CSV table of C-alpha atoms in Angstrom, one decimal:
chain,number,residue,atom,x,y,z
S,1,MET,CA,-30.7,-71.8,64.7
S,2,ALA,CA,-27.5,-69.8,63.9
S,3,GLN,CA,-24.6,-69.3,66.3
S,4,PHE,CA,-24.1,-65.7,67.4
S,5,VAL,CA,-20.4,-64.9,68.0
S,6,LYS,CA,-19.0,-61.7,69.3
S,7,ILE,CA,-15.6,-60.8,67.9
S,8,TYR,CA,-13.7,-57.6,68.3
S,9,ASN,CA,-12.1,-55.9,65.3
S,10,ASP,CA,-9.1,-54.5,67.1
S,11,ASN,CA,-8.1,-57.9,68.5
S,12,PRO,CA,-10.0,-60.8,66.9
S,13,ASN,CA,-10.1,-63.9,69.3
S,14,GLU,CA,-8.3,-66.8,67.5
S,15,ALA,CA,-10.6,-69.5,68.9
S,16,ALA,CA,-13.7,-67.6,67.7
S,17,ILE,CA,-12.1,-67.1,64.3
S,18,LYS,CA,-11.3,-70.8,64.0
S,19,LYS,CA,-14.9,-71.6,65.0
S,20,VAL,CA,-16.2,-69.4,62.1
S,21,VAL,CA,-13.7,-71.1,59.7
S,22,GLU,CA,-14.9,-74.5,60.7
S,23,VAL,CA,-18.5,-73.5,59.9
S,24,LEU,CA,-17.3,-72.3,56.5
S,25,ARG,CA,-15.4,-75.5,55.8
S,26,ASN,CA,-18.5,-77.5,56.6
S,27,GLY,CA,-20.5,-75.6,54.0
S,28,GLY,CA,-22.0,-73.1,56.3
S,29,ILE,CA,-23.2,-69.6,55.5
S,30,ILE,CA,-22.1,-66.7,57.7
S,31,ILE,CA,-23.0,-63.0,58.2
S,32,TYR,CA,-19.9,-60.9,59.0
S,33,PRO,CA,-18.8,-57.3,59.4
S,34,THR,CA,-16.6,-55.5,56.8
S,35,ASP,CA,-15.4,-51.9,56.6
S,36,THR,CA,-18.7,-51.0,55.0
S,37,VAL,CA,-22.0,-52.9,55.4
S,38,TYR,CA,-22.5,-56.4,56.9
S,39,GLY,CA,-22.0,-59.2,54.3
S,40,LEU,CA,-23.5,-62.6,53.7
S,41,GLY,CA,-21.0,-65.2,52.5
S,42,CYS,CA,-19.6,-68.7,52.3
S,43,ASP,CA,-16.5,-70.5,51.1
S,44,ILE,CA,-16.1,-70.0,47.3
S,45,THR,CA,-15.0,-73.6,46.9
S,46,ASN,CA,-18.2,-75.1,48.3
S,47,ALA,CA,-20.8,-75.4,45.5
S,48,LYS,CA,-23.7,-76.3,47.8
S,49,ALA,CA,-23.1,-73.3,50.0
S,50,LEU,CA,-22.9,-71.1,47.0
S,51,GLU,CA,-26.3,-72.4,45.8
S,52,ARG,CA,-27.7,-71.6,49.3
S,53,VAL,CA,-26.5,-68.0,49.1
S,54,ALA,CA,-28.0,-67.6,45.7
S,55,LYS,CA,-31.3,-69.0,46.9
S,56,LEU,CA,-31.3,-66.7,49.9
S,57,LYS,CA,-30.7,-63.7,47.6
S,58,GLY,CA,-33.3,-65.0,45.1
S,59,ILE,CA,-30.8,-64.9,42.2
S,60,LYS,CA,-29.3,-67.4,39.7
S,61,LEU,CA,-25.8,-68.3,40.7
S,62,GLU,CA,-24.3,-68.2,37.2
S,63,LYS,CA,-25.8,-64.7,36.7
S,64,ALA,CA,-25.0,-63.3,40.1
S,65,ASN,CA,-22.5,-60.5,40.6
S,66,LEU,CA,-21.0,-61.7,43.8
S,67,SER,CA,-17.6,-60.5,44.9
S,68,PHE,CA,-14.7,-62.4,46.5
S,69,ILE,CA,-13.3,-61.3,49.9
S,70,CYS,CA,-9.6,-61.8,49.8
S,71,TYR,CA,-7.0,-61.5,52.6
S,72,ASP,CA,-4.6,-59.4,50.5
S,73,LEU,CA,-3.4,-58.9,47.0
S,74,SER,CA,-1.6,-62.3,46.8
S,75,HIS,CA,-5.0,-64.0,46.7
S,76,ILE,CA,-6.1,-62.0,43.7
S,77,SER,CA,-3.7,-63.6,41.2
S,78,ASP,CA,-5.4,-67.0,41.9
S,79,TYR,CA,-8.6,-65.8,40.2
S,80,VAL,CA,-7.7,-62.8,38.1
S,81,LYS,CA,-5.8,-62.5,34.7
S,82,GLN,CA,-2.4,-60.9,34.9
S,83,ILE,CA,-2.8,-57.2,35.6
S,84,ASP,CA,-0.6,-54.3,34.4
S,85,THR,CA,1.6,-52.3,36.7
S,86,SER,CA,-0.7,-49.2,36.9
S,87,THR,CA,-3.7,-51.4,37.9
S,88,PHE,CA,-1.6,-53.1,40.5
S,89,LYS,CA,-0.4,-49.8,41.9
S,90,LEU,CA,-4.0,-48.6,42.1
S,91,LEU,CA,-5.0,-51.7,44.0
S,92,LYS,CA,-2.1,-51.3,46.4
S,93,ARG,CA,-3.1,-47.7,47.1
S,94,ALA,CA,-6.7,-48.6,47.7
S,95,LEU,CA,-6.6,-51.9,49.6
S,96,PRO,CA,-7.3,-52.9,52.3
S,97,GLY,CA,-10.2,-50.4,52.0
S,98,PRO,CA,-13.9,-49.9,51.2
S,99,TYR,CA,-13.7,-50.7,47.5
S,100,THR,CA,-14.8,-53.5,45.2
S,101,PHE,CA,-12.7,-53.8,42.0
S,102,ILE,CA,-14.0,-55.6,39.0
S,103,LEU,CA,-11.2,-57.4,37.2
S,104,PRO,CA,-10.9,-59.9,34.3
S,105,GLY,CA,-11.3,-63.4,35.7
S,106,ASN,CA,-8.9,-66.3,34.8
S,107,ASN,CA,-9.5,-70.0,34.2
S,108,ASP,CA,-9.1,-70.9,37.8
S,109,LEU,CA,-12.4,-69.5,39.0
S,110,PRO,CA,-14.6,-72.0,40.8
S,111,LYS,CA,-16.6,-74.1,38.4
S,112,VAL,CA,-19.9,-72.3,39.0
S,113,PHE,CA,-18.2,-69.0,37.9
S,114,LYS,CA,-16.6,-70.5,34.7
S,115,ASN,CA,-18.8,-68.4,32.4
S,116,LYS,CA,-18.0,-65.1,34.2
S,117,LYS,CA,-15.6,-62.9,32.3
S,118,THR,CA,-15.0,-60.6,35.3
S,119,VAL,CA,-14.8,-61.0,39.1
S,120,GLY,CA,-15.3,-58.5,41.9
S,121,ILE,CA,-12.5,-58.4,44.4
S,122,ARG,CA,-12.7,-57.0,48.0
S,123,VAL,CA,-10.0,-56.6,50.6
S,124,PRO,CA,-11.9,-54.9,53.4
S,125,ASP,CA,-10.1,-52.9,56.1
S,126,ASN,CA,-11.5,-55.2,58.8
S,127,ASN,CA,-9.4,-57.5,60.9
S,128,ILE,CA,-12.3,-60.0,61.6
S,129,ILE,CA,-13.1,-61.0,58.1
S,130,ARG,CA,-9.5,-60.8,56.9
S,131,SER,CA,-8.4,-63.1,59.7
S,132,ILE,CA,-11.2,-65.6,58.8
S,133,VAL,CA,-10.2,-65.6,55.1
S,134,ASN,CA,-6.5,-65.9,56.0
S,135,ILE,CA,-7.1,-69.0,58.2
S,136,LEU,CA,-9.6,-70.5,55.7
S,137,GLY,CA,-6.9,-70.3,53.0
S,138,ASN,CA,-9.1,-69.0,50.2
S,139,PRO,CA,-11.6,-66.2,49.6
S,140,ILE,CA,-15.2,-66.2,50.7
S,141,ILE,CA,-18.1,-65.0,48.6
S,142,SER,CA,-19.5,-61.6,49.5
S,143,THR,CA,-22.9,-60.0,49.0
S,144,SER,CA,-24.5,-57.2,51.1
S,145,ILE,CA,-27.5,-57.7,53.4
S,146,HIS,CA,-30.3,-55.4,52.5
S,147,ASP,CA,-32.8,-54.1,54.9
S,148,GLU,CA,-36.6,-53.8,54.2
S,149,ASP,CA,-36.6,-50.5,56.0
S,150,GLU,CA,-37.1,-47.8,53.4
S,151,VAL,CA,-34.9,-45.3,55.3
S,152,LEU,CA,-32.0,-47.6,56.0
S,153,GLU,CA,-31.0,-49.6,52.9
S,154,TYR,CA,-28.5,-51.8,54.8
S,155,SER,CA,-28.8,-53.6,58.2
S,156,THR,CA,-26.2,-52.2,60.6
S,157,ASP,CA,-27.2,-53.6,64.1
S,158,PRO,CA,-25.8,-57.1,64.5
S,159,GLU,CA,-28.5,-58.1,67.1
S,160,LEU,CA,-31.3,-57.1,64.7
S,161,ILE,CA,-29.4,-58.9,61.8
S,162,PHE,CA,-29.3,-62.1,64.0
S,163,GLU,CA,-33.0,-61.8,64.8
S,164,LYS,CA,-33.9,-61.6,61.2
S,165,TRP,CA,-31.4,-64.2,59.8
S,166,GLN,CA,-31.0,-66.7,62.6
S,167,ASN,CA,-33.0,-69.5,60.9
S,168,LEU,CA,-31.5,-68.8,57.4
S,169,VAL,CA,-27.8,-68.9,58.1
S,170,ASP,CA,-25.4,-70.9,60.3
S,171,LEU,CA,-23.5,-68.2,62.1
S,172,VAL,CA,-23.7,-64.4,62.6
S,173,ILE,CA,-20.7,-62.4,63.8
S,174,ASP,CA,-21.3,-59.5,66.1
S,175,GLY,CA,-18.5,-57.2,65.1
S,176,GLY,CA,-20.1,-54.0,66.4
S,177,TYR,CA,-22.4,-51.7,64.4
S,178,GLY,CA,-21.8,-51.7,60.7
S,179,TYR,CA,-21.9,-48.8,58.3
S,180,ASN,CA,-24.8,-47.9,56.1
S,181,THR,CA,-22.8,-47.1,53.0
S,182,PRO,CA,-21.6,-49.8,50.6
S,183,SER,CA,-18.2,-50.1,49.0
S,184,THR,CA,-17.3,-48.0,46.0
S,185,VAL,CA,-17.3,-50.3,42.9
S,186,ILE,CA,-14.7,-49.6,40.2
S,187,ASP,CA,-14.5,-51.6,37.0
S,188,LEU,CA,-10.9,-52.1,36.0
S,189,SER,CA,-11.6,-54.7,33.3
S,190,GLY,CA,-11.4,-52.2,30.4
S,191,TYR,CA,-8.9,-49.7,29.2
S,192,GLU,CA,-9.9,-47.0,31.7
S,193,PRO,CA,-11.2,-47.3,35.3
S,194,VAL,CA,-15.1,-46.9,35.3
S,195,VAL,CA,-16.9,-46.0,38.6
S,196,VAL,CA,-19.9,-48.3,38.7
S,197,ARG,CA,-21.1,-47.2,42.2
S,198,GLU,CA,-19.9,-44.4,44.4
S,199,GLY,CA,-19.9,-45.6,48.0
S,200,LYS,CA,-17.7,-45.2,51.1
S,201,GLY,CA,-14.4,-45.3,49.3
S,202,SER,CA,-13.0,-42.0,48.0
S,203,LEU,CA,-12.4,-41.5,44.3
S,204,ASP,CA,-9.1,-39.7,45.0
S,205,ILE,CA,-7.3,-43.0,44.5
S,206,LEU,CA,-8.0,-42.8,40.7
């Protein structure tokens, strides 16, 4: 059964953060809060954990459009081809924030993503998940948790999330109620920014 850990966004407890990082380093899967909906994720360098995430979502890993949660923009250059000044300025304006940016991937992507031409990058405005990624030292994979409820597309109550996922994942973070609106997805891999999905993030940044 999964661990259920309460962490406060305004002042994340360091011992609790380290506990989560240990689970990730051991190949565990976690459910965590962001500045939009709750996410399901694991360490991007752990192939077995990535396979488990894909299986839980019922998708093939090499075809999956999973995004990376980074601590800040300095992580991005590890996995993304060199970007021009205007793209960098746009990212700087928008992040941390409720956006997923699709960027051209470079050759340093983890092995399972080698065939991917692009990668989705997230830097959420949430201290809990950013602290985890910062201490882990590399991004974690991110995919939203969907709810079977026809009215609510995304699960927002951490206790209900735990109830549903406790036998499928290794740790669930209670970071308070989540939002029911996903991130805004903007594709920056071409000549012009393309809005793929309008979500919580305002389009005024473009």
